[in-house]
mmCIF file of C-alpha atoms (C1' of nucleotides) in Angstrom:
data_model
loop_
_atom_site.group_PDB
_atom_site.id
_atom_site.type_symbol
_atom_site.label_atom_id
_atom_site.label_comp_id
_atom_site.label_asym_id
_atom_site.label_seq_id
_atom_site.Cartn_x
_atom_site.Cartn_y
_atom_site.Cartn_z
ATOM 1 C CA MET A 184 50.999 85.024 -81.555
ATOM 2 C CA LYS A 185 50.504 84.594 -77.811
ATOM 3 C CA SER A 186 47.016 83.128 -77.863
ATOM 4 C CA THR A 187 46.202 83.929 -74.293
ATOM 5 C CA GLY A 188 48.295 85.126 -71.418
ATOM 6 C CA PRO A 189 50.997 83.222 -69.671
ATOM 7 C CA ARG A 190 49.489 80.365 -67.710
ATOM 8 C CA SER A 191 45.764 80.684 -66.955
ATOM 9 C CA ASP A 192 44.703 78.423 -69.787
ATOM 10 C CA THR A 193 45.929 75.052 -68.485
ATOM 11 C CA VAL A 194 46.728 73.606 -71.877
ATOM 12 C CA SER A 195 43.159 73.947 -73.010
ATOM 13 C CA THR A 196 41.945 70.484 -72.263
ATOM 14 C CA THR A 197 38.759 72.332 -73.033
ATOM 15 C CA GLY A 198 38.330 70.363 -76.203
ATOM 16 C CA ASP A 199 39.004 72.890 -78.933
ATOM 17 C CA PHE A 200 40.697 70.166 -80.911
ATOM 18 C CA VAL A 201 38.733 66.994 -80.680
ATOM 19 C CA SER A 202 39.747 65.216 -83.824
ATOM 20 C CA THR A 203 42.533 62.649 -84.249
ATOM 21 C CA ALA A 204 41.036 60.480 -81.569
ATOM 22 C CA GLY A 205 42.605 57.163 -82.457
ATOM 23 C CA ALA A 206 46.360 57.168 -82.965
ATOM 24 C CA GLU A 207 47.178 60.142 -80.755
ATOM 25 C CA PRO A 208 48.429 59.175 -77.301
ATOM 26 C CA ALA A 209 45.658 61.146 -75.627
ATOM 27 C CA GLN A 210 45.824 64.450 -73.792
ATOM 28 C CA GLY A 211 48.455 66.691 -75.302
ATOM 29 C CA TYR A 212 51.509 64.451 -75.528
ATOM 30 C CA THR A 213 52.894 65.208 -78.964
ATOM 31 C CA LEU A 214 56.239 64.942 -80.680
ATOM 32 C CA LEU A 215 56.324 68.663 -81.423
ATOM 33 C CA LEU A 216 59.547 70.259 -80.251
ATOM 34 C CA ASP A 217 57.810 73.315 -78.900
ATOM 35 C CA ASP A 218 55.525 71.223 -76.738
ATOM 36 C CA GLN A 219 58.401 69.643 -74.898
ATOM 37 C CA LEU A 220 59.177 70.918 -71.439
ATOM 38 C CA CYS A 221 62.390 68.941 -71.714
ATOM 39 C CA PHE A 222 63.552 71.148 -74.560
ATOM 40 C CA ALA A 223 62.653 74.352 -72.725
ATOM 41 C CA LEU A 224 64.740 73.049 -69.856
ATOM 42 C CA TYR A 225 67.667 72.056 -72.019
ATOM 43 C CA ALA A 226 67.654 75.363 -73.888
ATOM 44 C CA ALA A 227 67.323 77.403 -70.695
ATOM 45 C CA SER A 228 70.187 75.604 -69.041
ATOM 46 C CA ARG A 229 72.513 76.230 -71.961
ATOM 47 C CA ALA A 230 71.395 79.835 -72.296
ATOM 48 C CA VAL A 231 72.129 80.509 -68.637
ATOM 49 C CA THR A 232 75.515 78.830 -68.875
ATOM 50 C CA ALA A 233 76.291 80.954 -71.915
ATOM 51 C CA ARG A 234 75.356 84.052 -69.990
ATOM 52 C CA TYR A 235 77.727 83.070 -67.209
ATOM 53 C CA ARG A 236 80.606 82.430 -69.572
ATOM 54 C CA PRO A 237 82.030 85.949 -69.976
ATOM 55 C CA LEU A 238 81.628 86.705 -66.277
ATOM 56 C CA LEU A 239 83.356 83.512 -65.243
ATOM 57 C CA GLU A 240 86.030 83.876 -67.857
ATOM 58 C CA GLU A 241 87.281 86.882 -65.936
ATOM 59 C CA LEU A 242 87.685 84.600 -62.944
ATOM 60 C CA GLY A 243 89.333 81.898 -65.031
ATOM 61 C CA LEU A 244 86.500 79.466 -64.385
ATOM 62 C CA THR A 245 84.081 77.427 -66.433
ATOM 63 C CA TYR A 246 80.538 77.040 -65.196
ATOM 64 C CA PRO A 247 80.940 73.575 -63.629
ATOM 65 C CA GLN A 248 84.187 74.756 -62.062
ATOM 66 C CA TYR A 249 82.303 77.709 -60.611
ATOM 67 C CA LEU A 250 79.793 75.320 -59.040
ATOM 68 C CA VAL A 251 82.639 73.396 -57.414
ATOM 69 C CA MET A 252 84.039 76.640 -56.067
ATOM 70 C CA LEU A 253 80.626 77.591 -54.653
ATOM 71 C CA VAL A 254 80.664 74.407 -52.601
ATOM 72 C CA LEU A 255 84.230 74.961 -51.440
ATOM 73 C CA TRP A 256 83.559 78.561 -50.444
ATOM 74 C CA GLU A 257 80.866 77.216 -48.142
ATOM 75 C CA GLN A 258 82.879 74.329 -46.823
ATOM 76 C CA ASP A 259 86.625 74.525 -46.846
ATOM 77 C CA SER A 260 87.282 70.801 -47.101
ATOM 78 C CA ILE A 261 85.203 68.110 -48.739
ATOM 79 C CA SER A 262 85.673 64.666 -50.241
ATOM 80 C CA VAL A 263 85.215 63.980 -53.943
ATOM 81 C CA ARG A 264 82.342 61.746 -52.965
ATOM 82 C CA ASP A 265 80.462 64.461 -51.063
ATOM 83 C CA LEU A 266 81.183 66.980 -53.767
ATOM 84 C CA GLY A 267 79.646 64.577 -56.255
ATOM 85 C CA ALA A 268 76.614 64.199 -54.038
ATOM 86 C CA ALA A 269 76.209 67.965 -53.757
ATOM 87 C CA LEU A 270 76.523 68.633 -57.479
ATOM 88 C CA GLN A 271 75.094 65.323 -58.631
ATOM 89 C CA LEU A 272 78.139 64.596 -60.747
ATOM 90 C CA GLU A 273 80.098 61.383 -61.191
ATOM 91 C CA SER A 274 83.703 61.022 -60.125
ATOM 92 C CA SER A 275 84.493 60.469 -63.787
ATOM 93 C CA THR A 276 83.387 64.054 -64.395
ATOM 94 C CA LEU A 277 84.831 65.537 -61.233
ATOM 95 C CA SER A 278 88.275 63.963 -61.250
ATOM 96 C CA PRO A 279 89.557 65.687 -64.397
ATOM 97 C CA LEU A 280 87.758 68.913 -63.503
ATOM 98 C CA LEU A 281 89.379 68.980 -60.077
ATOM 99 C CA LYS A 282 92.717 68.234 -61.661
ATOM 100 C CA ARG A 283 92.323 71.351 -63.797
ATOM 101 C CA LEU A 284 91.388 73.482 -60.800
ATOM 102 C CA GLU A 285 94.404 72.111 -58.971
ATOM 103 C CA ALA A 286 96.610 72.945 -61.957
ATOM 104 C CA GLY A 287 95.146 76.460 -61.795
ATOM 105 C CA GLY A 288 96.254 76.714 -58.180
ATOM 106 C CA LEU A 289 92.771 77.084 -56.700
ATOM 107 C CA LEU A 290 92.686 73.882 -54.672
ATOM 108 C CA ARG A 291 94.711 70.947 -53.414
ATOM 109 C CA ARG A 292 93.852 67.275 -53.317
ATOM 110 C CA GLU A 293 95.242 65.157 -50.533
ATOM 111 C CA ARG A 294 94.571 61.564 -49.654
ATOM 112 C CA ARG A 295 92.973 61.240 -46.238
ATOM 113 C CA THR A 296 95.047 59.464 -43.655
ATOM 114 C CA ASP A 297 92.127 57.972 -41.770
ATOM 115 C CA ASP A 298 90.616 56.521 -44.973
ATOM 116 C CA GLU A 299 93.006 56.261 -47.829
ATOM 117 C CA ARG A 300 90.257 55.626 -50.337
ATOM 118 C CA SER A 301 89.058 59.161 -49.835
ATOM 119 C CA VAL A 302 90.557 62.354 -51.197
ATOM 120 C CA ALA A 303 90.062 65.658 -49.437
ATOM 121 C CA ILE A 304 89.631 68.738 -51.602
ATOM 122 C CA ARG A 305 90.862 71.914 -49.939
ATOM 123 C CA LEU A 306 91.015 75.508 -51.115
ATOM 124 C CA THR A 307 94.360 77.200 -51.521
ATOM 125 C CA GLU A 308 94.791 80.790 -50.415
ATOM 126 C CA SER A 309 94.287 81.821 -54.026
ATOM 127 C CA GLY A 310 91.086 79.785 -54.268
ATOM 128 C CA ALA A 311 89.702 81.305 -51.097
ATOM 129 C CA GLN A 312 90.518 84.812 -52.324
ATOM 130 C CA LEU A 313 88.624 84.301 -55.546
ATOM 131 C CA LYS A 314 85.401 84.370 -53.525
ATOM 132 C CA GLU A 315 85.536 88.137 -53.229
ATOM 133 C CA ARG A 316 85.757 88.603 -56.976
ATOM 134 C CA ALA A 317 82.818 86.230 -57.446
ATOM 135 C CA ARG A 318 80.486 88.017 -55.050
ATOM 136 C CA THR A 319 78.578 89.964 -57.652
ATOM 137 C CA VAL A 320 78.158 87.065 -60.077
ATOM 138 C CA PRO A 321 74.849 85.745 -58.673
ATOM 139 C CA MET A 322 73.328 89.205 -58.777
ATOM 140 C CA ASP A 323 74.529 89.856 -62.306
ATOM 141 C CA ILE A 324 72.968 86.622 -63.469
ATOM 142 C CA GLY A 325 69.869 87.155 -61.379
ATOM 143 C CA ASP A 326 69.363 90.486 -63.107
ATOM 144 C CA ALA A 327 69.877 88.962 -66.532
ATOM 145 C CA MET A 328 67.242 86.327 -65.806
ATOM 146 C CA GLY A 329 64.739 89.107 -65.396
ATOM 147 C CA LEU A 330 62.282 87.186 -63.260
ATOM 148 C CA THR A 331 60.363 88.724 -60.422
ATOM 149 C CA PRO A 332 61.364 87.427 -56.971
ATOM 150 C CA GLU A 333 58.157 85.391 -56.956
ATOM 151 C CA GLN A 334 58.860 83.879 -60.377
ATOM 152 C CA HIS A 335 62.413 83.162 -59.327
ATOM 153 C CA THR A 336 61.266 81.277 -56.239
ATOM 154 C CA THR A 337 58.516 79.447 -58.091
ATOM 155 C CA THR A 338 60.862 78.311 -60.833
ATOM 156 C CA LYS A 339 63.451 77.066 -58.373
ATOM 157 C CA GLN A 340 60.804 75.163 -56.475
ATOM 158 C CA LEU A 341 59.271 73.618 -59.577
ATOM 159 C CA LEU A 342 62.673 72.547 -60.873
ATOM 160 C CA ARG A 343 63.490 70.904 -57.571
ATOM 161 C CA THR A 344 60.219 69.012 -57.579
ATOM 162 C CA LEU A 345 60.853 67.952 -61.150
ATOM 163 C CA THR A 346 64.406 66.826 -60.382
ATOM 164 C CA ALA A 347 63.288 64.868 -57.349
ATOM 165 C CA ASN A 348 60.508 63.129 -59.275
ATOM 166 C CA VAL A 349 62.588 62.363 -62.305
ATOM 167 C CA SER A 350 65.495 61.031 -60.236
ATOM 168 C CA GLN A 351 63.255 58.501 -58.564
ATOM 169 C CA VAL A 352 64.394 54.932 -59.106
ATOM 170 C CA MET B 13 74.555 69.476 -42.573
ATOM 171 C CA LYS B 14 71.954 72.290 -42.686
ATOM 172 C CA SER B 15 73.873 74.419 -40.209
ATOM 173 C CA THR B 16 71.115 76.995 -39.970
ATOM 174 C CA GLY B 17 73.154 79.470 -41.964
ATOM 175 C CA PRO B 18 72.168 83.093 -42.310
ATOM 176 C CA ARG B 19 68.514 83.278 -43.362
ATOM 177 C CA SER B 20 68.168 79.635 -44.299
ATOM 178 C CA ASP B 21 64.764 79.682 -45.966
ATOM 179 C CA THR B 22 64.632 82.370 -48.564
ATOM 180 C CA VAL B 23 61.212 81.274 -49.635
ATOM 181 C CA SER B 24 59.387 84.123 -47.992
ATOM 182 C CA THR B 25 57.989 85.916 -51.082
ATOM 183 C CA THR B 26 55.662 87.525 -48.575
ATOM 184 C CA GLY B 27 57.554 90.741 -48.843
ATOM 185 C CA ASP B 28 59.738 90.797 -45.748
ATOM 186 C CA PHE B 29 63.333 91.364 -46.733
ATOM 187 C CA VAL B 30 65.689 92.436 -44.050
ATOM 188 C CA SER B 31 68.169 93.882 -46.519
ATOM 189 C CA THR B 32 71.549 93.284 -44.973
ATOM 190 C CA ALA B 33 73.109 96.511 -46.158
ATOM 191 C CA GLY B 34 76.810 96.983 -46.600
ATOM 192 C CA ALA B 35 79.096 94.298 -47.998
ATOM 193 C CA GLU B 36 76.311 91.901 -48.879
ATOM 194 C CA PRO B 37 75.001 92.434 -52.395
ATOM 195 C CA ALA B 38 71.555 93.209 -51.040
ATOM 196 C CA GLN B 39 68.370 91.187 -51.284
ATOM 197 C CA GLY B 40 69.190 87.504 -51.165
ATOM 198 C CA TYR B 41 72.031 87.179 -53.648
ATOM 199 C CA THR B 42 74.430 84.806 -51.954
ATOM 200 C CA LEU B 43 77.116 82.417 -53.070
ATOM 201 C CA LEU B 44 75.328 79.445 -51.494
ATOM 202 C CA LEU B 45 74.849 76.624 -53.959
ATOM 203 C CA ASP B 46 71.334 75.904 -52.810
ATOM 204 C CA ASP B 47 70.276 79.486 -53.407
ATOM 205 C CA GLN B 48 71.199 79.353 -57.046
ATOM 206 C CA LEU B 49 68.403 78.965 -59.549
ATOM 207 C CA CYS B 50 71.123 78.298 -62.093
ATOM 208 C CA PHE B 51 72.112 75.148 -60.257
ATOM 209 C CA ALA B 52 68.526 73.934 -59.959
ATOM 210 C CA LEU B 53 68.270 74.413 -63.698
ATOM 211 C CA TYR B 54 71.526 72.660 -64.468
ATOM 212 C CA ALA B 55 70.689 69.729 -62.188
ATOM 213 C CA ALA B 56 67.143 69.418 -63.545
ATOM 214 C CA SER B 57 68.324 69.411 -67.117
ATOM 215 C CA ARG B 58 70.825 66.651 -66.485
ATOM 216 C CA ALA B 59 68.340 64.634 -64.443
ATOM 217 C CA VAL B 60 65.774 64.776 -67.243
ATOM 218 C CA THR B 61 68.349 63.799 -69.835
ATOM 219 C CA ALA B 62 69.365 60.875 -67.648
ATOM 220 C CA ARG B 63 65.758 59.790 -67.417
ATOM 221 C CA TYR B 64 65.481 59.850 -71.201
ATOM 222 C CA ARG B 65 68.635 57.806 -71.684
ATOM 223 C CA PRO B 66 67.260 54.253 -71.323
ATOM 224 C CA LEU B 67 64.176 55.068 -73.375
ATOM 225 C CA LEU B 68 66.187 56.601 -76.179
ATOM 226 C CA GLU B 69 68.791 53.891 -76.070
ATOM 227 C CA GLU B 70 66.128 51.507 -77.329
ATOM 228 C CA LEU B 71 65.744 53.795 -80.332
ATOM 229 C CA GLY B 72 69.485 54.090 -80.794
ATOM 230 C CA LEU B 73 69.429 57.819 -80.047
ATOM 231 C CA THR B 74 71.093 60.189 -77.624
ATOM 232 C CA TYR B 75 69.068 63.046 -76.223
ATOM 233 C CA PRO B 76 70.349 65.776 -78.588
ATOM 234 C CA GLN B 77 69.910 63.364 -81.479
ATOM 235 C CA TYR B 78 66.316 62.835 -80.352
ATOM 236 C CA LEU B 79 65.756 66.596 -80.466
ATOM 237 C CA VAL B 80 67.033 66.698 -84.031
ATOM 238 C CA MET B 81 64.673 63.880 -84.942
ATOM 239 C CA LEU B 82 61.750 65.760 -83.350
ATOM 240 C CA VAL B 83 62.406 68.646 -85.711
ATOM 241 C CA LEU B 84 62.725 66.369 -88.732
ATOM 242 C CA TRP B 85 59.538 64.493 -87.897
ATOM 243 C CA GLU B 86 57.764 67.836 -88.075
ATOM 244 C CA GLN B 87 59.510 69.049 -91.164
ATOM 245 C CA ASP B 88 60.905 66.563 -93.591
ATOM 246 C CA SER B 89 63.687 68.762 -94.960
ATOM 247 C CA ILE B 90 65.618 71.525 -93.234
ATOM 248 C CA SER B 91 68.970 73.258 -93.543
ATOM 249 C CA VAL B 92 71.669 72.930 -90.897
ATOM 250 C CA ARG B 93 71.253 76.631 -90.305
ATOM 251 C CA ASP B 94 67.534 76.417 -89.563
ATOM 252 C CA LEU B 95 68.046 73.338 -87.447
ATOM 253 C CA GLY B 96 70.577 75.288 -85.429
ATOM 254 C CA ALA B 97 68.108 78.118 -85.030
ATOM 255 C CA ALA B 98 65.393 75.731 -83.846
ATOM 256 C CA LEU B 99 67.583 73.935 -81.321
ATOM 257 C CA GLN B 100 69.854 76.864 -80.539
ATOM 258 C CA LEU B 101 72.941 74.866 -81.338
ATOM 259 C CA GLU B 102 76.042 75.833 -83.291
ATOM 260 C CA SER B 103 77.020 74.170 -86.537
ATOM 261 C CA SER B 104 80.136 72.976 -84.741
ATOM 262 C CA THR B 105 77.845 70.919 -82.520
ATOM 263 C CA LEU B 106 75.397 69.869 -85.204
ATOM 264 C CA SER B 107 77.795 68.844 -87.937
ATOM 265 C CA PRO B 108 79.317 65.867 -86.127
ATOM 266 C CA LEU B 109 75.960 64.941 -84.590
ATOM 267 C CA LEU B 110 74.306 64.885 -88.009
ATOM 268 C CA LYS B 111 77.183 62.860 -89.363
ATOM 269 C CA ARG B 112 76.495 60.226 -86.712
ATOM 270 C CA LEU B 113 72.775 60.175 -87.523
ATOM 271 C CA GLU B 114 73.643 59.824 -91.189
ATOM 272 C CA ALA B 115 76.007 56.961 -90.388
ATOM 273 C CA GLY B 116 73.109 55.368 -88.486
ATOM 274 C CA GLY B 117 71.004 55.590 -91.620
ATOM 275 C CA LEU B 118 68.350 57.931 -90.204
ATOM 276 C CA LEU B 119 68.980 60.907 -92.479
ATOM 277 C CA ARG B 120 70.809 62.146 -95.545
ATOM 278 C CA ARG B 121 72.707 65.373 -96.118
ATOM 279 C CA GLU B 122 72.738 66.853 -99.576
ATOM 280 C CA ARG B 123 74.138 70.126 -100.795
ATOM 281 C CA ARG B 124 71.437 72.425 -102.164
ATOM 282 C CA THR B 125 71.651 73.211 -105.841
ATOM 283 C CA ASP B 126 70.159 76.698 -105.602
ATOM 284 C CA ASP B 127 72.613 77.703 -102.845
ATOM 285 C CA GLU B 128 75.620 75.509 -102.567
ATOM 286 C CA ARG B 129 76.590 76.902 -99.217
ATOM 287 C CA SER B 130 73.544 75.262 -97.707
ATOM 288 C CA VAL B 131 73.052 71.609 -96.820
ATOM 289 C CA ALA B 132 69.597 70.055 -96.724
ATOM 290 C CA ILE B 133 68.938 67.456 -94.055
ATOM 291 C CA ARG B 134 66.333 64.909 -95.080
ATOM 292 C CA LEU B 135 64.917 61.851 -93.323
ATOM 293 C CA THR B 136 65.487 58.412 -94.773
ATOM 294 C CA GLU B 137 62.671 55.891 -94.761
ATOM 295 C CA SER B 138 64.240 54.381 -91.661
ATOM 296 C CA GLY B 139 64.382 57.772 -89.954
ATOM 297 C CA ALA B 140 60.742 58.474 -90.753
ATOM 298 C CA GLN B 141 59.704 55.072 -89.442
ATOM 299 C CA LEU B 142 61.392 55.655 -86.111
ATOM 300 C CA LYS B 143 58.697 58.216 -85.327
ATOM 301 C CA GLU B 144 56.195 55.499 -84.502
ATOM 302 C CA ARG B 145 58.475 53.902 -81.962
ATOM 303 C CA ALA B 146 59.088 57.309 -80.367
ATOM 304 C CA ARG B 147 55.420 58.190 -79.924
ATOM 305 C CA THR B 148 55.159 57.185 -76.293
ATOM 306 C CA VAL B 149 58.410 58.825 -75.202
ATOM 307 C CA PRO B 150 56.961 62.261 -74.351
ATOM 308 C CA MET B 151 54.229 60.679 -72.251
ATOM 309 C CA ASP B 152 56.661 58.407 -70.433
ATOM 310 C CA ILE B 153 58.829 61.372 -69.557
ATOM 311 C CA GLY B 154 55.845 63.540 -68.752
ATOM 312 C CA ASP B 155 54.697 60.944 -66.252
ATOM 313 C CA ALA B 156 58.153 60.707 -64.696
ATOM 314 C CA MET B 157 58.255 64.477 -64.214
ATOM 315 C CA GLY B 158 55.221 64.144 -62.003
ATOM 316 C CA LEU B 159 54.016 67.718 -62.398
ATOM 317 C CA THR B 160 50.381 68.658 -62.612
ATOM 318 C CA PRO B 161 49.312 69.999 -66.009
ATOM 319 C CA GLU B 162 49.274 73.463 -64.474
ATOM 320 C CA GLN B 163 52.774 73.106 -63.066
ATOM 321 C CA HIS B 164 53.962 71.715 -66.369
ATOM 322 C CA THR B 165 52.628 74.710 -68.276
ATOM 323 C CA THR B 166 53.879 77.187 -65.722
ATOM 324 C CA THR B 167 57.378 75.725 -65.740
ATOM 325 C CA LYS B 168 57.573 75.735 -69.510
ATOM 326 C CA GLN B 169 56.426 79.340 -69.608
ATOM 327 C CA LEU B 170 58.841 80.487 -66.920
ATOM 328 C CA LEU B 171 61.754 78.740 -68.622
ATOM 329 C CA ARG B 172 60.914 80.394 -71.908
ATOM 330 C CA THR B 173 60.785 83.804 -70.296
ATOM 331 C CA LEU B 174 64.076 83.099 -68.594
ATOM 332 C CA THR B 175 65.716 81.921 -71.807
ATOM 333 C CA ALA B 176 64.476 84.922 -73.737
ATOM 334 C CA ASN B 177 65.714 87.358 -71.089
ATOM 335 C CA VAL B 178 69.058 85.703 -70.618
ATOM 336 C CA SER B 179 69.691 85.455 -74.366
ATOM 337 C CA GLN B 180 69.261 89.186 -74.774
ATOM 338 C CA VAL B 181 72.339 90.876 -76.215
ATOM 339 C "C1'" DC C 186 80.966 93.187 -113.406
ATOM 340 C "C1'" DC C 187 84.062 93.010 -109.621
ATOM 341 C "C1'" DC C 188 85.710 92.652 -105.137
ATOM 342 C "C1'" DG C 189 85.159 93.081 -100.236
ATOM 343 C "C1'" DA C 190 81.626 91.693 -96.863
ATOM 344 C "C1'" DT C 191 78.619 88.251 -95.478
ATOM 345 C "C1'" DT C 192 76.869 83.679 -94.947
ATOM 346 C "C1'" DA C 193 76.830 78.443 -94.455
ATOM 347 C "C1'" DA C 194 78.884 74.427 -93.034
ATOM 348 C "C1'" DG C 195 82.604 72.309 -91.224
ATOM 349 C "C1'" DT C 196 87.292 71.480 -88.476
ATOM 350 C "C1'" DC C 197 89.993 71.855 -84.343
ATOM 351 C "C1'" DG C 198 90.920 72.344 -79.496
ATOM 352 C "C1'" DT C 199 89.162 72.359 -74.826
ATOM 353 C "C1'" DA C 200 86.004 71.018 -71.361
ATOM 354 C "C1'" DC C 201 82.256 68.704 -69.684
ATOM 355 C "C1'" DA C 202 79.078 64.343 -68.827
ATOM 356 C "C1'" DC C 203 78.396 59.643 -68.159
ATOM 357 C "C1'" DA C 204 78.661 54.415 -68.645
ATOM 358 C "C1'" DA C 205 81.734 50.805 -67.939
ATOM 359 C "C1'" DC C 206 85.572 49.499 -65.951
ATOM 360 C "C1'" DT C 207 89.926 49.252 -62.716
ATOM 361 C "C1'" DA C 208 92.810 49.628 -58.547
ATOM 362 C "C1'" DA C 209 93.260 50.389 -53.904
ATOM 363 C "C1'" DT C 210 91.293 50.355 -49.511
ATOM 364 C "C1'" DT C 211 87.971 49.392 -45.927
ATOM 365 C "C1'" DC C 212 84.020 46.870 -44.138
ATOM 366 C "C1'" DA C 213 81.506 43.005 -42.464
ATOM 367 C "C1'" DT C 214 80.547 38.486 -41.421
ATOM 368 C "C1'" DG C 215 81.427 34.060 -40.610
ATOM 369 C "C1'" DC D 123 91.026 37.380 -38.294
ATOM 370 C "C1'" DA D 124 90.452 36.130 -43.056
ATOM 371 C "C1'" DT D 125 88.127 37.035 -47.170
ATOM 372 C "C1'" DG D 126 84.538 38.388 -50.207
ATOM 373 C "C1'" DA D 127 81.574 42.522 -50.655
ATOM 374 C "C1'" DA D 128 81.355 47.295 -50.736
ATOM 375 C "C1'" DT D 129 83.307 51.830 -51.255
ATOM 376 C "C1'" DT D 130 86.279 55.562 -53.261
ATOM 377 C "C1'" DA D 131 88.656 57.768 -56.786
ATOM 378 C "C1'" DG D 132 90.268 57.466 -61.092
ATOM 379 C "C1'" DT D 133 90.750 55.915 -66.351
ATOM 380 C "C1'" DT D 134 88.853 55.101 -70.891
ATOM 381 C "C1'" DG D 135 85.719 55.701 -74.691
ATOM 382 C "C1'" DT D 136 81.875 58.131 -76.769
ATOM 383 C "C1'" DG D 137 79.145 62.067 -77.477
ATOM 384 C "C1'" DT D 138 77.950 66.608 -76.772
ATOM 385 C "C1'" DA D 139 78.854 72.006 -76.471
ATOM 386 C "C1'" DC D 140 81.130 76.025 -77.947
ATOM 387 C "C1'" DG D 141 84.771 79.531 -79.371
ATOM 388 C "C1'" DA D 142 87.962 80.431 -82.936
ATOM 389 C "C1'" DC D 143 89.031 79.486 -87.215
ATOM 390 C "C1'" DT D 144 88.709 77.781 -92.349
ATOM 391 C "C1'" DT D 145 86.710 77.101 -96.870
ATOM 392 C "C1'" DA D 146 83.502 77.787 -100.257
ATOM 393 C "C1'" DA D 147 79.727 80.241 -102.108
ATOM 394 C "C1'" DT D 148 76.710 84.248 -102.476
ATOM 395 C "C1'" DC D 149 75.623 89.127 -101.945
ATOM 396 C "C1'" DG D 150 75.903 94.049 -102.759
ATOM 397 C "C1'" DG D 151 77.606 98.643 -103.732
ATOM 398 C "C1'" DG D 152 80.406 101.228 -106.851
#
DNA sequence: CCCGATTAAGTCGTACACAACTAATTCATG
DNA sequence: CATGAATTAGTTGTGTACGACTTAATCGGG
């Protein structure tokens, strides 16, 4: 296997399969699972989450909960709305998740007095302390990913471009 | 926001790390959300799935169901086990999903006679016919992703490398 | 040939994810 | 300043995901 190297061959639009001219939707768009970037993305995302699981379990967090904590460790107080904007999650996902984190004693939710529609999320002492224990997590995962710094940066950049394009209305 | 932060743009790649020795876990591993490749991956995956949603809704499929159908359109009969291997999903995820596809009349599940532990998944006529209506989906999504063919290939390759590394036991 | 180990599919419990909706509050414009 | 539109958080219903477990069937060494 591995016909040529990684990259370099640009999908061989070089015409080594010319047949099936009619019904095929032109240039390399097939229904083959292995052709789909979307599947590579979906599989990679779940694989990374799975890799996080044992590490985060020690901290008593799930992966989405960990992402919420990342935001809160940067910014001690934030509204549900802004948290949703940062993580690109709906309130219908965040509300129960935040309730669980509150039950776990990591944060508090308090209605804002200046705008009672809004709820401020704030770390507890316990939640703030968890940051220390989480310090090594990004490095552990980074190692497991096994990409060179250049590959790491390239991937992040490509995924951001992709997300921005795909999110376009 | 964008409060400068310590070393805001990590994108150097040009080989100039300043290596903040001491408490910091060396070379660019921070707890900042925007530094995390894992988050870019998670966000991209959900954004792509969201983009698929209206297209697949017309076919009466969810995104994971669509992936199952991709496999079946390639290979008319397959065991739950092999399907799980192809999609990297557990039987506890697939079993209910397949039950829903069966209820929708797209496939049948029948116990194998030569090994009664195994269940063969097989397309119905209706399931096979759906392939035609799905033909343009990959192209529609491909367009929405807005990557050049080179970027597309590179991303797919990087994600596969990442998945393989991260899945290592 | 027998019995413990393995394998295949499925159930159950927990936690996302999101669309569609609701309730409460604030905004904006006449 | 009154009231309809917009905003914010939350609820409900459906469908993944996965670990831990169960059940049934097959395998393999003595």
